[in-house]
């Protein structure tokens, strides 16, 4: 039987939010990686290759784990809830005063779809709880939730 695969030691970690398939060595990528002594082009190529099949311009959070030998492991996360909510509601940005100014509407079905996408990154495994989390994000952006 093969020995269990040993996890690489992590000396540091940081997160970046980049558009799918459009990472470049320019800031914020270059400075963030170079301060940890990582190969910038290797990250750019890996990120772009991993996100090419995603929708153009979709914001993709990436968690980068830095190892002692200056190698790294990249974990892609689901797009931010605010990005998915803005796209579903067809708005460019949320409201500056969500309790007074409503900027759009979103249906219960759309909330459930977004909750299904976000479920792996939320701190719950229950879809109904995930829907409540996403609904809270929608309300704080000034979106009205249509029931029914």
N, CA and C of each residue as an Amber inpcrd file, in Angstrom:
protein
   444
   0.8430000  -1.1920000   0.0000000   0.0000000   0.0000000   0.0000000
   0.8840000   1.2500000   0.0000000   0.5310000   2.2200000  -0.8060000
   1.3120000   3.4570000  -0.9160000   1.1960000   4.2740000   0.3610000
   2.2800000   4.9700000   0.6750000   2.2790000   5.8270000   1.8580000
   1.3180000   6.9850000   1.6250000   0.6290000   7.4570000   2.6720000
  -0.2950000   8.5820000   2.4730000   0.4690000   9.8170000   2.0070000
  -0.1470000  10.5610000   1.1130000   0.4850000  11.7590000   0.5590000
   0.6210000  12.8050000   1.6640000   1.8670000  13.2500000   1.8970000
   2.1130000  14.2210000   2.9600000   1.7130000  15.6050000   2.4820000
   0.9980000  16.3300000   3.3250000   0.6140000  17.7040000   2.9720000
   1.8280000  18.5920000   3.0710000   1.9700000  19.4850000   2.0900000
   3.0850000  20.4290000   2.1130000   2.8550000  21.4530000   3.2130000
   3.9400000  21.8270000   3.8570000   3.8560000  22.8400000   4.9100000
   3.5290000  24.1870000   4.2750000   2.7030000  24.9590000   4.9500000
   2.3120000  26.2820000   4.4600000   2.9560000  27.3360000   5.3510000
   3.7140000  28.2510000   4.7330000   4.3600000  29.3060000   5.5210000
   3.5820000  30.6120000   5.4660000   2.7260000  30.7430000   4.4650000
   1.9470000  31.9680000   4.3300000   0.7720000  31.7140000   3.4030000
  -0.2360000  32.5670000   3.4830000  -1.3500000  32.4700000   2.5360000
  -1.9420000  33.8570000   2.3470000  -2.5090000  34.0750000   1.1600000
  -3.1760000  35.3400000   0.8760000  -4.2200000  35.0870000  -0.1890000
  -5.1250000  36.0620000  -0.3630000  -6.2160000  35.9150000  -1.3230000
  -6.1460000  37.0290000  -2.3580000  -6.5170000  36.6790000  -3.5770000
  -6.6120000  37.6480000  -4.6720000  -7.9690000  37.4670000  -5.3280000
  -8.5570000  38.5570000  -5.8140000  -9.7930000  38.4600000  -6.6050000
  -9.4840000  39.0020000  -7.9830000  -9.5570000  38.1130000  -8.9820000
  -9.1660000  38.4710000 -10.3400000 -10.2460000  38.0770000 -11.3320000
 -10.3220000  38.7920000 -12.4740000 -11.2800000  38.3940000 -13.5100000
 -10.8370000  37.0750000 -14.1580000 -11.7930000  36.1930000 -14.4170000
 -11.5020000  34.8770000 -14.9840000 -10.7230000  34.9910000 -16.2900000
  -9.6280000  34.2400000 -16.3900000  -8.8280000  34.1770000 -17.6130000
  -8.0730000  35.4430000 -17.9570000  -8.0250000  36.4200000 -17.0500000
  -7.4030000  37.7030000 -17.3810000  -6.3310000  38.1350000 -16.3820000
  -5.7050000  37.1780000 -15.6820000  -4.6440000  37.5360000 -14.7360000
  -3.4120000  37.9920000 -15.5210000  -2.7510000  39.0470000 -15.0520000
  -1.5240000  39.5470000 -15.6740000  -0.5080000  39.8170000 -14.5600000
   0.7830000  39.9440000 -14.9200000   1.7900000  40.2210000 -13.8900000
   1.6650000  41.6260000 -13.2820000   0.8270000  42.4610000 -13.8480000
   0.6420000  43.8270000 -13.3370000  -0.0180000  43.7720000 -11.9580000
   0.0440000  44.8850000 -11.1870000  -0.6310000  44.8960000  -9.8830000
  -2.1060000  44.5400000 -10.0520000  -2.7110000  43.8550000  -9.1160000
  -2.2250000  43.4530000  -7.7900000  -1.4410000  42.1400000  -7.7830000
  -1.4050000  41.4120000  -8.9020000  -0.7980000  40.0800000  -8.9180000
   0.7080000  40.1170000  -8.6670000   1.4350000  40.8950000  -9.4510000
   2.8900000  40.9350000  -9.3540000   3.3940000  41.2380000  -7.9580000
   3.0020000  42.3820000  -7.3690000   3.4860000  42.7240000  -6.0320000
   3.1050000  41.6820000  -4.9700000   1.8830000  41.1590000  -5.0360000
   1.4280000  40.1880000  -4.0390000   2.2820000  38.9200000  -4.0810000
   2.6120000  38.4660000  -5.2970000   3.3910000  37.2390000  -5.4230000
   4.8750000  37.4710000  -5.1580000   5.4050000  38.5920000  -5.6400000
   6.8420000  38.8240000  -5.5010000   7.2510000  39.0350000  -4.0460000
   6.3710000  39.5830000  -3.2240000   6.7350000  39.7690000  -1.8170000
   6.8910000  38.4330000  -1.0980000   6.3440000  37.3590000  -1.6930000
   6.5030000  36.0200000  -1.1210000   7.5320000  35.2050000  -1.9060000
   8.1610000  35.8290000  -2.9200000   9.1880000  35.1580000  -3.7080000
   8.6510000  34.0950000  -4.6460000   7.4110000  34.2560000  -5.0900000
   6.7970000  33.2540000  -5.9690000   7.0010000  33.6100000  -7.4450000
   6.9320000  32.5980000  -8.2940000   7.0590000  32.7860000  -9.7300000
   5.7540000  33.3850000 -10.2680000   5.8090000  34.6390000 -10.6790000
   4.6110000  35.3670000 -11.0990000   3.9870000  34.7500000 -12.3480000
   4.8080000  34.4720000 -13.3600000   4.2530000  33.9340000 -14.6110000
   3.6480000  32.5470000 -14.4150000   4.2260000  31.7540000 -13.5240000
   3.6760000  30.4300000 -13.2570000   2.2590000  30.5690000 -12.6820000
   2.0710000  31.5210000 -11.7530000   0.7470000  31.7540000 -11.1750000
  -0.2230000  32.2460000 -12.2420000   0.2040000  33.2570000 -13.0220000
  -0.6530000  33.8430000 -14.0620000  -1.1210000  32.7450000 -15.0280000
  -0.1860000  31.9000000 -15.4810000  -0.5410000  30.8350000 -16.4320000
  -1.4810000  29.8170000 -15.8000000  -1.2080000  29.4170000 -14.5490000
  -2.0770000  28.4460000 -13.8640000  -3.4810000  29.0080000 -13.6650000
  -3.5670000  30.2550000 -13.1930000  -4.8660000  30.8790000 -12.9420000
  -5.6590000  31.0040000 -14.2400000  -5.0280000  31.5300000 -15.2890000
  -5.7380000  31.7200000 -16.5590000  -6.1860000  30.3920000 -17.1480000
  -5.3410000  29.3610000 -17.0320000  -5.7070000  28.0480000 -17.5640000
  -6.9040000  27.4720000 -16.7900000  -6.8870000  27.6530000 -15.4600000
  -7.9620000  27.1110000 -14.6200000  -9.2870000  27.8540000 -14.8000000
  -9.2350000  29.1090000 -15.2600000 -10.4630000  29.9080000 -15.3530000
 -10.9050000  30.2070000 -16.7870000 -10.2650000  29.6130000 -17.7860000
 -10.6180000  29.9270000 -19.1790000 -12.0540000  29.5600000 -19.5300000
 -12.5930000  28.4940000 -18.9510000 -13.9460000  28.0550000 -19.3010000
 -15.0230000  28.8570000 -18.5600000 -14.6110000  29.7240000 -17.6350000
 -15.5800000  30.5380000 -16.8970000 -16.0050000  31.7330000 -17.7340000
 -17.0980000  32.3200000 -17.3210000 -17.6460000  33.4830000 -18.0160000
 -16.6430000  34.6420000 -18.0270000 -16.5490000  35.3070000 -19.1680000
 -15.6110000  36.4140000 -19.3290000 -15.8710000  37.5190000 -18.3070000
 -14.8420000  37.9570000 -17.6210000 -14.9710000  39.0520000 -16.6750000
 -15.4950000  38.6620000 -15.3000000 -15.8630000  37.3840000 -15.1090000
 -16.3580000  36.9310000 -13.8000000 -15.2230000  37.0510000 -12.7850000
 -15.5030000  37.6340000 -11.6450000 -14.5010000  37.7790000 -10.5940000
 -14.3480000  36.4390000  -9.8700000 -13.1060000  35.9430000  -9.8070000
 -12.8360000  34.6600000  -9.1710000 -11.8300000  34.8550000  -8.0370000
 -12.2500000  34.6210000  -6.7910000 -11.2990000  34.6910000  -5.6840000
 -10.3580000  33.4780000  -5.7190000  -9.0810000  33.7090000  -5.4860000
  -8.0960000  32.6260000  -5.4360000  -7.3440000  32.7300000  -4.1150000
  -7.2950000  31.6220000  -3.3960000  -6.5100000  31.5700000  -2.1650000
  -5.1700000  30.9500000  -2.5410000  -4.0820000  31.6370000  -2.2260000
  -2.7460000  31.1630000  -2.5780000  -2.0290000  30.7530000  -1.2950000
  -1.6130000  29.4780000  -1.2480000  -0.8740000  28.9660000  -0.0970000
   0.5980000  28.8890000  -0.4840000   1.4540000  29.5400000   0.2970000
   2.8870000  29.6040000   0.0070000   3.6040000  28.5110000   0.8080000
   4.4620000  27.7270000   0.1270000   5.2250000  26.6540000   0.7680000
   6.6700000  27.1000000   0.9870000   7.3970000  26.4560000   1.9260000
   8.7710000  26.8790000   2.2390000   9.7190000  26.8740000   1.0300000
   9.4870000  25.9870000   0.0650000  10.3780000  25.9130000  -1.1030000
  10.0120000  26.9240000  -2.1920000   9.2320000  27.9390000  -1.8430000
   8.7810000  29.0100000  -2.7450000   7.8330000  28.4950000  -3.8360000
   7.2530000  27.3150000  -3.6150000   6.2030000  26.8640000  -4.5230000
   4.8790000  27.3150000  -3.9120000   3.7840000  27.1140000  -4.6340000
   2.4870000  27.5450000  -4.1060000   1.3960000  26.5960000  -4.5460000
   0.3000000  26.6460000  -3.8180000  -0.9050000  25.9130000  -4.1760000
  -2.0080000  26.9570000  -4.2970000  -2.7860000  26.8450000  -5.3730000
  -3.8510000  27.8250000  -5.6130000  -5.2040000  27.1180000  -5.4810000
  -6.0820000  27.6700000  -4.6430000  -7.4410000  27.1500000  -4.4970000
  -8.4070000  28.2060000  -5.0120000  -9.1780000  27.8650000  -6.0440000
 -10.1700000  28.8070000  -6.5710000 -11.4530000  28.6900000  -5.7680000
 -12.0700000  29.8200000  -5.4980000 -13.3310000  29.8700000  -4.7560000
 -14.4570000  30.2460000  -5.7210000 -15.6890000  30.2510000  -5.2020000
 -16.8140000  30.6670000  -6.0350000 -16.8280000  32.1970000  -6.1090000
 -17.4090000  32.7540000  -7.1730000 -17.4620000  34.2170000  -7.3020000
 -18.1750000  34.8510000  -6.1030000 -17.8340000  36.0970000  -5.7700000
 -18.4900000  36.7580000  -4.6330000 -20.0080000  36.8340000  -4.8290000
 -20.7480000  36.7220000  -3.7220000 -22.2110000  36.7780000  -3.7770000
 -22.6620000  38.0840000  -4.4170000 -21.9810000  39.1820000  -4.1110000
 -22.3890000  40.4830000  -4.6610000 -22.3010000  40.4780000  -6.1920000
 -21.2740000  39.8280000  -6.7410000 -21.1370000  39.7440000  -8.2040000
 -22.3140000  38.9640000  -8.7840000 -22.6200000  37.8060000  -8.1890000
 -23.7140000  36.9630000  -8.6900000 -25.0660000  37.6660000  -8.5550000
 -25.2560000  38.3760000  -7.4450000 -26.5240000  39.0980000  -7.2270000
 -26.6760000  40.2510000  -8.2260000 -25.6110000  41.0020000  -8.4490000
 -25.6710000  42.1090000  -9.4180000 -26.0050000  41.5740000 -10.8060000
 -25.3850000  40.4580000 -11.1740000 -25.6270000  39.8700000 -12.4870000
 -27.0810000  39.3990000 -12.6100000 -27.5880000  38.7220000 -11.5650000
 -28.9640000  38.2150000 -11.5920000 -29.9760000  39.3500000 -11.6540000
 -29.7020000  40.4470000 -10.9420000 -30.6440000  41.5740000 -10.9080000
 -30.4520000  42.5180000 -12.0960000 -29.3590000  42.3400000 -12.8330000
 -29.0990000  43.1960000 -13.9960000 -28.7190000  44.6140000 -13.6100000
 -27.9880000  44.7600000 -12.4900000 -27.5710000  46.1010000 -12.0620000
 -26.0420000  46.1930000 -12.0770000 -25.5170000  47.4060000 -12.1400000
 -24.0750000  47.6020000 -12.1560000 -23.4750000  47.6530000 -10.7620000
 -24.2240000  48.2220000  -9.8040000 -23.7250000  48.2670000  -8.4310000
 -24.8860000  48.3180000  -7.4490000 -24.5640000  47.9870000  -6.1980000
 -25.5730000  47.9970000  -5.1500000 -25.9220000  49.4180000  -4.7360000
 -26.8920000  49.5310000  -3.8480000 -27.3540000  50.8360000  -3.3720000
 -26.4300000  51.3840000  -2.2920000 -26.2400000  52.6910000  -2.2980000
 -25.4730000  53.3380000  -1.2390000 -26.2790000  53.4160000   0.0470000
 -27.5970000  53.4270000  -0.0790000 -28.5040000  53.4620000   1.0800000
 -29.5300000  52.3380000   0.9190000 -29.1370000  51.0840000   1.1890000
 -30.0240000  49.9430000   0.9160000 -31.3540000  49.9800000   1.6670000
 -31.3770000  50.6400000   2.8330000 -32.6430000  50.6950000   3.5800000
 -33.6080000  51.7200000   2.9950000 -33.1190000  52.6940000   2.2190000
 -33.9800000  53.7270000   1.6280000 -34.1480000  53.5470000   0.1230000
 -33.0450000  53.3260000  -0.5690000 -33.0670000  53.2660000  -2.0290000
 -32.9120000  51.8370000  -2.5270000 -33.9400000  51.3280000  -3.1890000
 -33.8740000  49.9870000  -3.7780000 -33.3990000  50.1280000  -5.2220000
 -32.4510000  49.2530000  -5.6220000 -31.8840000  49.3880000  -6.9690000
 -32.3070000  48.2670000  -7.9160000 -32.9940000  47.2590000  -7.4060000
 -33.4210000  46.1770000  -8.2840000 -34.2180000  45.1310000  -7.5320000
 -34.6550000  44.1150000  -8.2860000 -35.4360000  43.0290000  -7.6980000
 -34.7980000  41.7110000  -8.0730000 -34.9780000  40.7370000  -7.1770000
 -34.4590000  39.3920000  -7.4220000 -35.5070000  38.3910000  -6.9300000
 -35.6920000  37.3020000  -7.6510000 -36.7200000  36.3260000  -7.2710000
 -36.1620000  35.2920000  -6.3030000 -37.0620000  34.6030000  -5.6400000
 -36.6780000  33.5420000  -4.7020000 -35.8980000  32.4580000  -5.4430000
 -36.3150000  32.1680000  -6.6900000 -35.6470000  31.1390000  -7.4990000
 -34.2020000  31.5490000  -7.8020000 -33.9960000  32.8340000  -8.1250000
 -32.6430000  33.3220000  -8.3870000 -31.7750000  33.2200000  -7.1300000
 -32.3710000  33.5310000  -5.9680000 -31.6420000  33.4070000  -4.6990000
 -31.1880000  31.9710000  -4.4870000 -32.0760000  31.0140000  -4.7750000
 -31.7360000  29.5970000  -4.5940000 -30.6120000  29.1830000  -5.5350000
 -30.6640000  29.6590000  -6.7900000 -29.6020000  29.3330000  -7.7540000
 -28.2510000  29.8450000  -7.2620000 -28.2220000  31.0900000  -6.7880000
 -26.9810000  31.6940000  -6.2900000 -26.5040000  30.9370000  -5.0460000
 -27.4410000  30.5720000  -4.1580000 -27.0830000  29.8280000  -2.9430000
 -26.4470000  28.4850000  -3.3050000 -26.9640000  27.8240000  -4.3560000
 -26.3870000  26.5390000  -4.7900000 -24.9470000  26.7280000  -5.2730000
 -24.7020000  27.8220000  -5.9930000 -23.3480000  28.1060000  -6.4880000
 -22.4100000  28.3850000  -5.3110000 -22.8790000  29.1840000  -4.3450000
 -22.0460000  29.6230000  -3.2180000 -21.9080000  28.5870000  -2.0990000
 -22.7470000  27.5660000  -2.0860000 -22.7820000  26.6050000  -0.9770000
 -21.4070000  26.0670000  -0.5530000 -20.5070000  25.6910000  -1.4710000
 -19.2040000  25.1550000  -1.0210000 -18.3880000  26.1470000  -0.1960000
 -18.5830000  27.4460000  -0.4000000 -17.7910000  28.4510000   0.3080000
 -18.5070000  29.0700000   1.5080000 -19.7480000  28.6590000   1.7610000
 -20.4760000  29.2090000   2.9090000 -20.2660000  28.3070000   4.1210000
 -20.5120000  28.8410000   5.3160000 -20.3040000  28.0310000   6.5120000
 -21.5640000  27.2710000   6.9130000 -22.2250000  26.6850000   5.9120000
 -23.3890000  25.8380000   6.1580000 -23.4680000  24.8010000   5.0420000
 -24.1030000  23.6730000   5.3300000 -24.3300000  22.6600000   4.2960000
 -25.8020000  22.5880000   3.9350000 -26.6020000  23.4090000   4.6080000
 -28.0460000  23.3990000   4.4380000 -28.4480000  24.4740000   3.4230000
 -29.1090000  24.0560000   2.3450000 -29.4690000  24.9940000   1.2800000
 -30.3990000  26.1040000   1.7750000 -31.3490000  25.7820000   2.6550000
 -32.2770000  26.8290000   3.1210000 -31.5270000  27.8950000   3.9320000
 -30.5070000  27.4850000   4.7000000 -29.6930000  28.4560000   5.4360000
 -28.8560000  29.2860000   4.4610000 -28.3280000  28.6250000   3.4200000
 -27.5340000  29.3290000   2.4100000 -28.3850000  30.3900000   1.7150000
 -29.6510000  30.0640000   1.4330000 -30.5580000  31.0300000   0.7960000
 -30.7370000  32.2450000   1.7060000 -30.8620000  32.0070000   3.0210000
 -31.0170000  33.1240000   3.9740000 -29.7720000  34.0130000   3.9800000
 -28.5820000  33.3920000   3.8960000 -27.3260000  34.1590000   3.8730000
 -27.2870000  35.0470000   2.6230000 -27.6240000  34.4640000   1.4710000
 -27.6030000  35.2060000   0.2050000 -28.6870000  36.2900000   0.2160000
 -29.8560000  35.9880000   0.7990000 -30.9310000  36.9880000   0.8860000
 -30.4640000  38.1830000   1.7100000 -29.7230000  37.9340000   2.7700000
 -29.1770000  39.0230000   3.5870000 -28.2260000  39.8860000   2.7790000
 -27.3840000  39.2430000   1.9770000 -26.4680000  39.9950000   1.1040000
 -27.2630000  40.8330000   0.1120000 -28.3320000  40.2490000  -0.4390000
 -29.1560000  40.9640000  -1.4240000 -29.7920000  42.2000000  -0.7850000
 -30.3460000  42.0260000   0.4230000 -30.9710000  43.1630000   1.1060000
 -29.9520000  44.2570000   1.4000000 -28.7400000  43.8680000   1.7880000
 -27.7330000  44.8780000   2.1270000 -27.2040000  45.5950000   0.8840000
 -27.5150000  45.0540000  -0.2940000 -27.1430000  45.7290000  -1.5510000
 -28.2780000  46.6020000  -2.0750000 -29.4440000  46.5520000  -1.4040000
 -30.5730000  47.3470000  -1.8530000 -31.4350000  46.6120000  -2.8730000
 -31.4190000  45.2840000  -2.8390000 -32.2560000  44.5040000  -3.7410000
 -33.5350000  44.0780000  -3.0110000 -34.6440000  44.1520000  -3.7340000
 -35.9140000  43.7060000  -3.1990000 -36.0760000  42.2340000  -3.5640000
 -36.5870000  41.4340000  -2.6300000 -36.7690000  40.0220000  -2.9080000
 -38.2420000  39.7570000  -3.2090000 -38.5050000  39.2400000  -4.4340000
 -39.8750000  38.9240000  -4.8440000 -40.1910000  37.5210000  -4.3820000
 -41.2430000  37.3640000  -3.6060000 -41.6570000  36.0360000  -3.1360000
 -42.7580000  35.5220000  -4.0580000 -42.6960000  34.1920000  -4.2970000
 -43.7560000  33.6220000  -5.0980000 -43.3130000  33.0320000  -6.3840000
